[in-house]
XYZ file of C-alpha atoms in Angstrom:
645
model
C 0.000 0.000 0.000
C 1.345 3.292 -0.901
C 2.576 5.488 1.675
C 2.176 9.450 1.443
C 3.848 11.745 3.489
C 1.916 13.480 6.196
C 1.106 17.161 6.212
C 3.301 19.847 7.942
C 1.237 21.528 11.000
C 0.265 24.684 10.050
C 2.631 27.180 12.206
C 0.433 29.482 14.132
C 0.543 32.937 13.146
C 3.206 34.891 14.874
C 1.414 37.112 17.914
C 2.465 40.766 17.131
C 2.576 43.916 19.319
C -0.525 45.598 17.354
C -2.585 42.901 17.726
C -2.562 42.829 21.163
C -2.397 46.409 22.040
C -4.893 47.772 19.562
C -8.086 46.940 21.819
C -6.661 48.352 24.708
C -5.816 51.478 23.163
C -9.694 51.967 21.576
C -10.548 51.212 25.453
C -8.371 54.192 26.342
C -9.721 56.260 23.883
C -13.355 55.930 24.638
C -12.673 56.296 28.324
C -13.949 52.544 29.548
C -14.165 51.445 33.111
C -11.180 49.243 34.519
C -13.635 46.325 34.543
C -13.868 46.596 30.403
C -10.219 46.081 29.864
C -10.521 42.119 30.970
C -12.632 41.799 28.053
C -9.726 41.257 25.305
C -8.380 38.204 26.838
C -11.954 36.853 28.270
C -12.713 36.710 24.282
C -9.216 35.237 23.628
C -9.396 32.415 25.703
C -13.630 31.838 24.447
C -11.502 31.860 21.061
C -9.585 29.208 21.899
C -6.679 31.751 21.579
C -2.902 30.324 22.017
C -1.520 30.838 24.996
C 1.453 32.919 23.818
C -1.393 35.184 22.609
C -3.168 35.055 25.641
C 0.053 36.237 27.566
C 0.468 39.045 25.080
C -2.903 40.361 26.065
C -2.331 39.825 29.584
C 0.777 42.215 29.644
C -1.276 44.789 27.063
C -3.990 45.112 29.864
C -1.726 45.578 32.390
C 0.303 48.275 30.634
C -3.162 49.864 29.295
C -4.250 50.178 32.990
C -1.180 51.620 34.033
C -1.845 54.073 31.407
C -5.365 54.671 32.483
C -4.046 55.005 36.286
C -1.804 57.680 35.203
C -4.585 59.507 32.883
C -6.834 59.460 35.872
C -4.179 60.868 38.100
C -3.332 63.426 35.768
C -6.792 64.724 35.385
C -7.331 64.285 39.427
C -4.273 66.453 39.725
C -6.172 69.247 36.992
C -9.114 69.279 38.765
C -7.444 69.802 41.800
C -4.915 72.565 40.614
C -8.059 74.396 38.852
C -9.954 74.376 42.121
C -6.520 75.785 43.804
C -6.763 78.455 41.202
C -10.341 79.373 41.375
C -9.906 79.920 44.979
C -6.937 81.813 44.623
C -8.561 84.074 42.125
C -11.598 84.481 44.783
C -8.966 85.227 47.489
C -7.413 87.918 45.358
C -10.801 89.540 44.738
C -11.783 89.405 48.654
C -14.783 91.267 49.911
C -16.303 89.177 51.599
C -14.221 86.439 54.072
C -17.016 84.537 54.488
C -18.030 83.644 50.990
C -14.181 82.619 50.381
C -14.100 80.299 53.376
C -17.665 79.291 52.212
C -16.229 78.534 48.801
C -12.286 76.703 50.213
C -14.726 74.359 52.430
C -17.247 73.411 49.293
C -14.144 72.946 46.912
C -12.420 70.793 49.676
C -15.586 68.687 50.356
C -16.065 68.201 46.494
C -12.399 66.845 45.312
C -11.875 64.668 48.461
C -15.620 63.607 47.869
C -16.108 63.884 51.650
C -20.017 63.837 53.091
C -18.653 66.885 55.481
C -16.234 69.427 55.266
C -15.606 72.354 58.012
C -13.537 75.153 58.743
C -12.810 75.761 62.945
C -10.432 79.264 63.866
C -8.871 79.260 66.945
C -10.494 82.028 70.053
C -7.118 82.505 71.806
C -9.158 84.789 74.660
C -11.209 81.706 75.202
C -8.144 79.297 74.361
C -10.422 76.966 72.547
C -11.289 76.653 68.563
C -14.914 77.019 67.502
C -17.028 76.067 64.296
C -16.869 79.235 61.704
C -18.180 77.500 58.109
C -19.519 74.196 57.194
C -21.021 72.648 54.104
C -22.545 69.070 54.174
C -23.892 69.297 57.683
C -27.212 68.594 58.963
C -26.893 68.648 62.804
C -27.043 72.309 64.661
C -25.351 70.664 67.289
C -22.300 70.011 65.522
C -22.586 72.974 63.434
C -21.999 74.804 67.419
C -18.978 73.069 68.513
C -16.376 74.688 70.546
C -13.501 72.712 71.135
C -10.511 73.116 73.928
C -7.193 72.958 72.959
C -5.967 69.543 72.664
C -9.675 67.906 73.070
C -10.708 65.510 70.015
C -8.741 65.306 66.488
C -9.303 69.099 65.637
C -8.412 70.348 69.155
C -5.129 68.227 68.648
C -4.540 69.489 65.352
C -5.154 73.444 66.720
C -2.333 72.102 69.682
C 0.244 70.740 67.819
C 0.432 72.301 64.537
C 0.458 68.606 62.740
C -2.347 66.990 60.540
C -4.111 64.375 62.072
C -6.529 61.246 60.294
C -8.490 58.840 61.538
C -10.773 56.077 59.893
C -12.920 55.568 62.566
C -12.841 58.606 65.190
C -15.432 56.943 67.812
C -13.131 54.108 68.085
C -9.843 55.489 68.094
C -7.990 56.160 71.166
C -5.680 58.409 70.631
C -7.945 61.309 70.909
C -9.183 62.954 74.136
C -12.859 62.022 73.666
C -14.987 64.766 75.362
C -18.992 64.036 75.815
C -19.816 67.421 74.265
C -17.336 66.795 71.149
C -18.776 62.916 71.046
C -22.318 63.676 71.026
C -22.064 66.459 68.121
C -20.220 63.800 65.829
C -22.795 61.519 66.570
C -25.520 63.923 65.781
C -23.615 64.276 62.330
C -23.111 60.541 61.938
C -19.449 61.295 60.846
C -16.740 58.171 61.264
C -14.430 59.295 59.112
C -12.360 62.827 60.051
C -9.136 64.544 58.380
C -8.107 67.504 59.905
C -4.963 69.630 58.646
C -3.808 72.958 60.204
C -4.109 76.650 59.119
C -0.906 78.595 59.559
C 0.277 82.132 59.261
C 3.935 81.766 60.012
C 4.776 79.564 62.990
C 1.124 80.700 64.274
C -2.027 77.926 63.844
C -5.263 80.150 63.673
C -7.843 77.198 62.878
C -8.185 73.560 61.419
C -9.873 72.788 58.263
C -11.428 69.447 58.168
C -12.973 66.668 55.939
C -15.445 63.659 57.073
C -17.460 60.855 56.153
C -20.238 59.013 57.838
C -18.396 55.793 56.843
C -14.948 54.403 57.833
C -12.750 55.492 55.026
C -8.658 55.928 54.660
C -7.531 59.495 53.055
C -4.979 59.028 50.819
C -1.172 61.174 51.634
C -2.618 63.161 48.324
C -5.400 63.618 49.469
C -4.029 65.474 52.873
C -1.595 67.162 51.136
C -4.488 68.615 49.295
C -6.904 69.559 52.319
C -3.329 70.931 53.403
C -2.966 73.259 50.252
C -6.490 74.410 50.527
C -5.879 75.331 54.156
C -2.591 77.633 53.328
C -5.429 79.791 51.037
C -7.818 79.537 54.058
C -5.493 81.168 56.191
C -4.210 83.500 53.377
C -7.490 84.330 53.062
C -8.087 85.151 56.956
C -5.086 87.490 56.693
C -5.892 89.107 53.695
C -9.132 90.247 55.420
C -7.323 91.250 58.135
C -4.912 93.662 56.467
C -7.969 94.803 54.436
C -9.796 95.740 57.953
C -5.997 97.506 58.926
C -6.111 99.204 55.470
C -9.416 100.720 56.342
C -8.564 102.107 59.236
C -5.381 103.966 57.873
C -7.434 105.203 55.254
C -10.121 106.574 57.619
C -6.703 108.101 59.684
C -5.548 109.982 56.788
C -9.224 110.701 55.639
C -9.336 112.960 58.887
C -5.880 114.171 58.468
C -6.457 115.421 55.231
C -9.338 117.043 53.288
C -8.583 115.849 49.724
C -7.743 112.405 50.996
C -10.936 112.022 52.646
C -12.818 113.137 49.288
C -10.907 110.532 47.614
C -11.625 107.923 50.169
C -15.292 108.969 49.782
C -14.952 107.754 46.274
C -13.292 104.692 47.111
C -15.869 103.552 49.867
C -18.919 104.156 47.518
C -17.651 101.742 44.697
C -16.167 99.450 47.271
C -19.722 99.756 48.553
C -21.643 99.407 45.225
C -19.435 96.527 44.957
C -20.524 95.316 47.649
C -24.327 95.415 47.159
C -24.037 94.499 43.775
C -22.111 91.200 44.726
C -24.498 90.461 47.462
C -27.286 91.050 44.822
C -26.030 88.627 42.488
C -25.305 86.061 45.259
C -29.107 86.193 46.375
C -30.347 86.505 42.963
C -31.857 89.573 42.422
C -32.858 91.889 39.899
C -32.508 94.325 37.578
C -34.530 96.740 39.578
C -32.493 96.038 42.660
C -28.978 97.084 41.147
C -30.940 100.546 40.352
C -31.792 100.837 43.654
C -28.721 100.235 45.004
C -26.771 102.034 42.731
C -29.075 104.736 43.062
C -28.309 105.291 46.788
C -24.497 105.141 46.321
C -24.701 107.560 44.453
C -27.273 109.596 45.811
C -29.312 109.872 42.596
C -31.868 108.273 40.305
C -30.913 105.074 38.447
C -33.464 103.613 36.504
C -33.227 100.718 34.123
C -35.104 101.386 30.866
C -35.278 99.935 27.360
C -33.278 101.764 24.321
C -36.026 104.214 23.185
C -35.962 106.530 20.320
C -35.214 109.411 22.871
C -31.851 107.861 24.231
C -31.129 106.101 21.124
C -28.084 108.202 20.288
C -26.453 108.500 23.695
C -27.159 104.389 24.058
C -25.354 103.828 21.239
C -22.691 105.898 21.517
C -22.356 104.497 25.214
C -22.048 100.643 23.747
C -19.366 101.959 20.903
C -17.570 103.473 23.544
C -17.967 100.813 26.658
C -18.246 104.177 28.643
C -20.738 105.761 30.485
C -21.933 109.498 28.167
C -23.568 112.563 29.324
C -26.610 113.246 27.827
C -27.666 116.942 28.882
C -28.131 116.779 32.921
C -28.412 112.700 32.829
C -25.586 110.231 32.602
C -26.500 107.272 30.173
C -24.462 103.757 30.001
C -25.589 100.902 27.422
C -26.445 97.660 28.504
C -25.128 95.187 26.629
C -23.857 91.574 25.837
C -22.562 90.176 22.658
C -23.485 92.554 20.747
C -26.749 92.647 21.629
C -27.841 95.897 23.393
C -30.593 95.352 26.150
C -31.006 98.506 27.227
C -29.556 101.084 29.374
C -29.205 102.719 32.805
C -30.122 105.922 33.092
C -28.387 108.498 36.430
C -30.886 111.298 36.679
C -29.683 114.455 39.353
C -25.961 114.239 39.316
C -24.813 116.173 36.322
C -21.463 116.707 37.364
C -20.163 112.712 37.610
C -17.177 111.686 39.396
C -14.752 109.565 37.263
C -14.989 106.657 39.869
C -18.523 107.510 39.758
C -18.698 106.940 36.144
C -16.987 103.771 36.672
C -19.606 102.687 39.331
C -22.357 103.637 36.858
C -20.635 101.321 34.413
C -20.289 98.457 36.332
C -23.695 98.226 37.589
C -24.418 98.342 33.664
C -22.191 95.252 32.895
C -23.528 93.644 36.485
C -27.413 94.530 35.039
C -26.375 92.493 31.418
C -25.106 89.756 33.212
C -28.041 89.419 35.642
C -30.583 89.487 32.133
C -28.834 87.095 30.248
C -28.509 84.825 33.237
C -31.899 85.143 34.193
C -32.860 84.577 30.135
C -30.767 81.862 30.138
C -31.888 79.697 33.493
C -35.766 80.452 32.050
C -35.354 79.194 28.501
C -33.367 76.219 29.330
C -35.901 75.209 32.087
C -38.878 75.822 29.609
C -37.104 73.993 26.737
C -36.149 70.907 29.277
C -39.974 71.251 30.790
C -41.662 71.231 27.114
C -39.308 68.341 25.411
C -40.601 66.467 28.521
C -43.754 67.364 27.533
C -43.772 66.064 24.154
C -42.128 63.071 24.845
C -45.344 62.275 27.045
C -47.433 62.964 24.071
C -45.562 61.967 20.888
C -42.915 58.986 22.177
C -44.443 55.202 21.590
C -41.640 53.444 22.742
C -40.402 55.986 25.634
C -38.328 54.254 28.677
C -40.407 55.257 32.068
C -37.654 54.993 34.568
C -35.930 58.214 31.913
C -39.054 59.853 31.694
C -39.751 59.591 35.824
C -35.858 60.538 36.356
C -36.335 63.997 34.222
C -39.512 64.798 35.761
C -38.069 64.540 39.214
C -35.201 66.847 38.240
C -38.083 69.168 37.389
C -39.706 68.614 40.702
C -42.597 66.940 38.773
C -44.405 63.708 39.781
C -45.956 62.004 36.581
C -47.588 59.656 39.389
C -49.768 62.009 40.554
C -53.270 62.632 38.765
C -53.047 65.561 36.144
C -55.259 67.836 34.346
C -53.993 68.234 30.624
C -55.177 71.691 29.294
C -55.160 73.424 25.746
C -54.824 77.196 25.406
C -55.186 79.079 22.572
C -55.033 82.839 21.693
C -58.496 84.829 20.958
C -56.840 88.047 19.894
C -55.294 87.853 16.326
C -51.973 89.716 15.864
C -51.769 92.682 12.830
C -49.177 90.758 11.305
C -47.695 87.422 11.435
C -45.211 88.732 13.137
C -47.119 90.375 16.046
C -49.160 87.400 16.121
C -45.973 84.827 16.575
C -45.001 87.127 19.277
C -48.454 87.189 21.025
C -47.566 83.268 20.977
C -44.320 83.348 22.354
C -45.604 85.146 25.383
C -48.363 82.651 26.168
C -45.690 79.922 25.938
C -43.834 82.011 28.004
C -46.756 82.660 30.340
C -47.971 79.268 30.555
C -44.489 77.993 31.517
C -43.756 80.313 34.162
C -47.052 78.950 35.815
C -46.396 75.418 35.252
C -43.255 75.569 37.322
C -44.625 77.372 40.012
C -47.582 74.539 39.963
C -44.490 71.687 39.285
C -46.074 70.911 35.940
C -45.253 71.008 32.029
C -45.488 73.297 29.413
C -45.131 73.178 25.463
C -46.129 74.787 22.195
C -48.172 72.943 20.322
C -50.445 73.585 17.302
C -50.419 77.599 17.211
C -51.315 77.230 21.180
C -49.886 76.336 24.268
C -50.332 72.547 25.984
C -50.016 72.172 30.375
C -50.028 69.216 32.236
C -50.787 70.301 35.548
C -50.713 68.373 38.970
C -54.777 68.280 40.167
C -54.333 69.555 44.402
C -56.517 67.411 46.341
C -60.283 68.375 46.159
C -59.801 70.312 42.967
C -61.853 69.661 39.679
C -60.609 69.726 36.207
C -63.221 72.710 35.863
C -61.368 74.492 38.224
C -57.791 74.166 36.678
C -59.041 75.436 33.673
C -61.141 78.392 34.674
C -58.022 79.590 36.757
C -55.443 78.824 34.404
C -57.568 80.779 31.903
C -57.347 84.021 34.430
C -54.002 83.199 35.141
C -53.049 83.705 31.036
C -55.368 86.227 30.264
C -54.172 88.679 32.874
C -50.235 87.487 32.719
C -49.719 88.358 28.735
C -53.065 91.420 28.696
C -54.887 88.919 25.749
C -57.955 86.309 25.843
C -56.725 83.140 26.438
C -59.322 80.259 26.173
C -58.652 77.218 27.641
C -60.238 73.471 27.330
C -59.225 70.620 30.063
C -59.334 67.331 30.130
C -60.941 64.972 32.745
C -57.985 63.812 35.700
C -55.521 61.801 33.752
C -53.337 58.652 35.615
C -50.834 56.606 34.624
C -48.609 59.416 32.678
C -45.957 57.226 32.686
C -47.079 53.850 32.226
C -49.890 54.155 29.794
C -48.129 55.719 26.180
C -51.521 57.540 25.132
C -52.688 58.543 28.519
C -51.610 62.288 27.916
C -52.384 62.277 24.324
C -55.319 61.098 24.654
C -56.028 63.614 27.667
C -54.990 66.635 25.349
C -57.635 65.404 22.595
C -60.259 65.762 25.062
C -58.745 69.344 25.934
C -58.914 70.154 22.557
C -62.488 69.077 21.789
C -63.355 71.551 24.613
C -61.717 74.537 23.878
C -63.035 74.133 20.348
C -66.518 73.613 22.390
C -65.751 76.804 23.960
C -65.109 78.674 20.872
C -68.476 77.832 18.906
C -70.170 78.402 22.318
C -68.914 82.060 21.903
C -67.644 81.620 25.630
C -63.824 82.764 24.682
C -61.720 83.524 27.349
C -63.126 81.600 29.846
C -61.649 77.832 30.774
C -63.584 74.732 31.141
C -64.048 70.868 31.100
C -65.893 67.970 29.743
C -68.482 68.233 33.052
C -68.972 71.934 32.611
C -70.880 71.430 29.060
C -73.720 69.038 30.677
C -74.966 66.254 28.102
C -72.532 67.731 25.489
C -70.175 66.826 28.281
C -70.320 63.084 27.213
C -69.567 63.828 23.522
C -66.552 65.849 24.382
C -65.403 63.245 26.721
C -62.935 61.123 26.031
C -64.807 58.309 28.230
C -68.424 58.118 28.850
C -68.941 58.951 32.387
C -72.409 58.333 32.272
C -72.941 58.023 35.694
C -71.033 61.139 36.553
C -73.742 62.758 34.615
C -76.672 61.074 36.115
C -75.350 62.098 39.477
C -74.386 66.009 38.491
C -78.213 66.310 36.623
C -80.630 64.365 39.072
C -78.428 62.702 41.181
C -79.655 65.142 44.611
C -83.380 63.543 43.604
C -82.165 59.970 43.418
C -80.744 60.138 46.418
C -83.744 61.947 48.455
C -85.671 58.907 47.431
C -83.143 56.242 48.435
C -83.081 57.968 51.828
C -86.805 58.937 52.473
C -88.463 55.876 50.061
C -90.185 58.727 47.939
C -90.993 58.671 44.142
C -89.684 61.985 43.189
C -87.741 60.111 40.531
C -90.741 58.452 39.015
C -92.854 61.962 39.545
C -90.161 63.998 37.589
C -90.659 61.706 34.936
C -94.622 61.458 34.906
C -94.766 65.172 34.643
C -92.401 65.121 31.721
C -94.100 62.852 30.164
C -97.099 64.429 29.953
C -96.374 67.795 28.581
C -95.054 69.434 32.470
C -98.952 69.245 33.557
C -99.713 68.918 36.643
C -103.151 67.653 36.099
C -102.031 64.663 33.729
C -99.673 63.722 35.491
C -101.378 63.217 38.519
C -103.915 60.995 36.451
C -100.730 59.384 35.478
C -99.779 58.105 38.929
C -103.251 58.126 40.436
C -102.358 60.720 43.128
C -104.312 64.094 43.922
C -102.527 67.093 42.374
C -101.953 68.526 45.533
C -99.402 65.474 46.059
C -98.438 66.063 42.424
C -97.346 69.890 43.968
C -95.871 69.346 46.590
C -93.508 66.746 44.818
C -92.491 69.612 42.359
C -92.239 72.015 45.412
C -90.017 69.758 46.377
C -87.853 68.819 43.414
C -87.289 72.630 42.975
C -85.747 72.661 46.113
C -83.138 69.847 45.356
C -82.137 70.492 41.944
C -82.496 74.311 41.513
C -85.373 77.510 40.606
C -84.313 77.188 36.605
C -84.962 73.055 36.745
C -87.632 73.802 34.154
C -85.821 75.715 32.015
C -85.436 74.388 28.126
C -82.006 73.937 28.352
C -81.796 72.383 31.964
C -85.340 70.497 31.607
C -83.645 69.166 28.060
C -80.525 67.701 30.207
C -82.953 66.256 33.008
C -85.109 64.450 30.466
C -81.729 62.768 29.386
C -80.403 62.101 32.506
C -83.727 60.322 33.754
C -83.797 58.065 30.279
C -80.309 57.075 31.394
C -80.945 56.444 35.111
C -83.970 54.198 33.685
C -81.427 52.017 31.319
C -78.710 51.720 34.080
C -81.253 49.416 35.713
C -84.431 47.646 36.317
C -87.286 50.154 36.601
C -87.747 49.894 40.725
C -91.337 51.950 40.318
């Protein structure tokens, strides 16, 4: 038998450095978690990889996640250099020590990613160290603490000048437990404490700290940080104090010398209108406010007003400029951002402006732009977030409700509670297009403004305005409407109409719920319209039997009860037959004599039945309209079951 040689093994194909590396490097450039980079080799070995292979990827991963280690550390190391800068930039701009310490203890907490962080200074006439800021705290007892010298971590930091950690501070012993320091880091639930010293020279003025409520160990980076945030602390606490010293020899030479103490005049009304205008924008105020407090620096009249033909000039040669102009007695400086010019403040009674003046005047300008474009800014983004939310609810088939419940809590919405959907729609048609799309605008505008004050939603839709409003417990759906009607109508000076739907449920859960909720609304604002009843705001239930065509469901029985429903249940409770009456003396023609041949009573009885059915469902039950809507509702009370007369 003839032999043939066997085959040569096919050599496996060599394992090169690309190969290998290539996955780990798209891992590193999309960012991945650490857990993603054991993914190469998992697939390898599925593969049935060779193990020289497998080895190759092995030593890839581990040099891809040193490479990711030292990313992260570099970017840890940004983020903590640009939060070192930020508050050095805040330090060097100091007016207020409080709102720097504020901001050192808030930066501190956030890159160490503490649960607590606080700031103690040192009383030396007490000789203890006492609580000045906090951020992250919830117990006023802890947010009192004094502390003697040497008691606890931070009273051993204060005492020796040397950092001090702990991971568990209730059950570490090298601390001078007091009951008073125990029971106010109980209250705070914090296990965790860091505590580094502030210094000016050899001197240690207070202890800034960081905490969790779990046992945790800080890092020597980490300490070294809370360490570097300390030195601005303290830098901080001394440039306040040299500012206080520089006021004083400024208030010295003010009194030594007459044009000195003009010039410090100057100086302490901007420092003051810096002052106010900071504390303005810190608490949020408005436009109005920086005129008023601009106006009594400078002890005139400030008022903020929009460029109008009469200032035109002087407001535009203000924003060429960037400098407040005189225009005849009045001082004029353009309001502006980007390009855009927003208006302008006007100083009325000081003709003759000082230059720091001027400057003030100018500033207060540039603080007013900011304040309008911020407050433009916060309002559109909320209304553009609250009416995509909106649609989604109306349009999206295939929406994912844990997404849609997440966005509506960051909106401080609950799509589990029961809702009103309502449709507005102008009345008043604009000259123009333009006029008209404006007129729009402001009932969006309008209309979302009052949906976040009622935690609801807001959204243009079909030349109107759409709301899905939360329904307050005993409320109707006719309610909502008629007040969000007033509500528009008086906010934007036009008729608003407005058509609601019955309560709505299941938002979330149901995909049509809210579209089919705004049909309904629809339906009755266009009810409303042909009704000639514009302006006013209603539901299904306000239109009577046309109530169950507008409807979205038949609530048949809701109408039986709203028409007749007192007389039903006046006869349940007495065993009368007012029902059966009502409908004898409809039945023959609303006479009293037929119909009390019809039920074989004297007409006396037949009177005194009517006497009173008046009573229980109104004086105008016999009008056509209501009589028309009683006849109904008895024909329906009959077919809901057995005749019981």
């Amino acid at each position: 038998m003839e032999q043939h040689p066997p085959h040569p093994a096919v050599a496996p194909a060599p394992v090169t450095t690309g190969d290998t590396q290539a996955p780990f490097l798209e891992l590193l450039a999309r960012g991945a978690s650490a857990d993603a980079y054991e993914q190469p080799a998992l697939v390898a070995r599925a593969e049935g990889a060779t193990p020289a292979r497998i080895a190759a990827l092995e030593d890839a991963k581990r040099l891809a996640l040193g490479v990711r280690e030292e990313m992260e550390g570099r970017r840890r190391r940004e983020a903590e250099l640009s939060a070192l800068f930020e508050t050095a930039h805040d330090l060097a701009g100091l007016r207020d020590l409080d709102a720097v310490l504020q901001a050192i203890v808030q930066r501190a907490r956030s890159l160490l990613g503490t649960d607590v962080a606080y700031l103690t200074l040192n009383d030396p006439p007490r000789g203890d160290t006492y609580m000045r800021v906090t951020e992250g705290s919830v117990a006023a007892r802890f947010q009192q603490l004094r502390l003697g010298m040497g008691e606890g971590l931070g009273g051993l930091v204060a005492q020796t000048a040397r950092p001090y950690v702990t991971a568990n501070y209730g059950q570490d012993v090298r601390f001078q437990h007091t009951r008073t320091i125990d029971a106010g880091v109980q209250d705070e639930g914090l296990v965790a404490i860091l505590g580094v010293p502030l210094m000016l020279g050899p001197h240690v003025i207070g202890v800034l700290f960081a905490a969790d409520r779990r046992a945790r160990v800080f890092e020597r980076e980490q300490i070294a940080l809370l360490g570097s945030f300390a030195a601005l602390a303290a830098a901080a606490i001394d440039t306040a104090n040299l500012l206080t010293e520089t006021r004083e020899a400024l208030g010295e030479l003010e009194r030594a010398n007459e044009i000195i103490r003009d010039r410090s005049g100057v100086i302490e009304r901007a420092s003051d209108v810096h002052d106010r205008l900071a504390e303005l924008v810190l608490r949020g105020g408005g436009v109005h406010d920086v005129a008023a407090a601009v106006s009594q620096v400078l002890d005139g009249t400030v008022e903020f007003t929009d460029a109008d033909a009469a200032l035109s000039e002087a407001v535009e040669v203000s924003r060429t400029e960037g400098h407040a102009v005189r225009r005849g007695p009045d001082w004029v400086a353009a309001v502006a951002a980007g390009g855009e010019l927003l208006g302008a403040l006007v100083l009325r009674g000081q003709p003759d402006l000082d230059p720091v003046d001027q400057r003030t005047l100018e500033r207060a300008a540039m603080v007013t732009s900011l304040l309008l474009l911020a407050r433009r800014s916060a309002s559109e983004a909320e209304q553009r977030v609250r009416g995509e939310l909106l649609d989604d609810l109306l349009d999206a088939r295939d929406r994912d409700p844990r997404l849609l419940r997440e966005r509506a809590v960051r909106l401080q919405a609950d799509l589990g509670a029961t809702h009103v959907v309502l449709a507005a729609r102008l009345e008043t048609a604009g000259a123009d297009a333009e006029q008209e799309a404006a007129a729009r605008r402001r009932l969006w505008s309008a209309a979302s403004h009052l949906a976040a004050t009622r935690h609801g939603l807001a959204a243009a839709r079909d030349g109107g305005t759409v709301l899905l409003l939360p329904l307050r417990s005993g409320g109707t759906a006719s309610d909502v409407a008629a007040h969000v009607a007033k509500r528009l109508s008086a906010a934007i000076h036009e008729t608003v109409t407005v058509g609601a739907s019955a309560p709505v449920t299941e938002l979330v859960t149901r995909p049509d719920t809210a579209a089919v909720g705004y049909a309904e609304a629809r339906r009755c604002l266009d009810a409303l319209r042909l009704l000639g009843r514009a302006g006013e705001g209603a539901a299904a239930e306000d239109f009577g039997f046309l109530g169950l065509l507008l409807a979205d469901s038949r609530d048949i029985s809701g109408f039986v009860a709203r028409t007749i429903g007192e007389v039903v249940a006046y006869d349940e409770r007495r065993g009368t037959d007012l029902v059966r009456t009502l409908d004898a003396y409809f039945a023959s023609g609303m006479s009293p004599a037929r119909t009390k041949d019809a039920l074989h009573v004297h007409v006396n009885t037949v009177a005194q039945r009517l006497e009173r059915i008046g009573r229980l469902l109104g004086p105008d039950w016999q009008e056509p309209a209501r009589s028309l809507e009683i006849q109904l509702a008895l024909r329906l009370h009959r077919l809901a079951g057995p005749d019981r007369h």
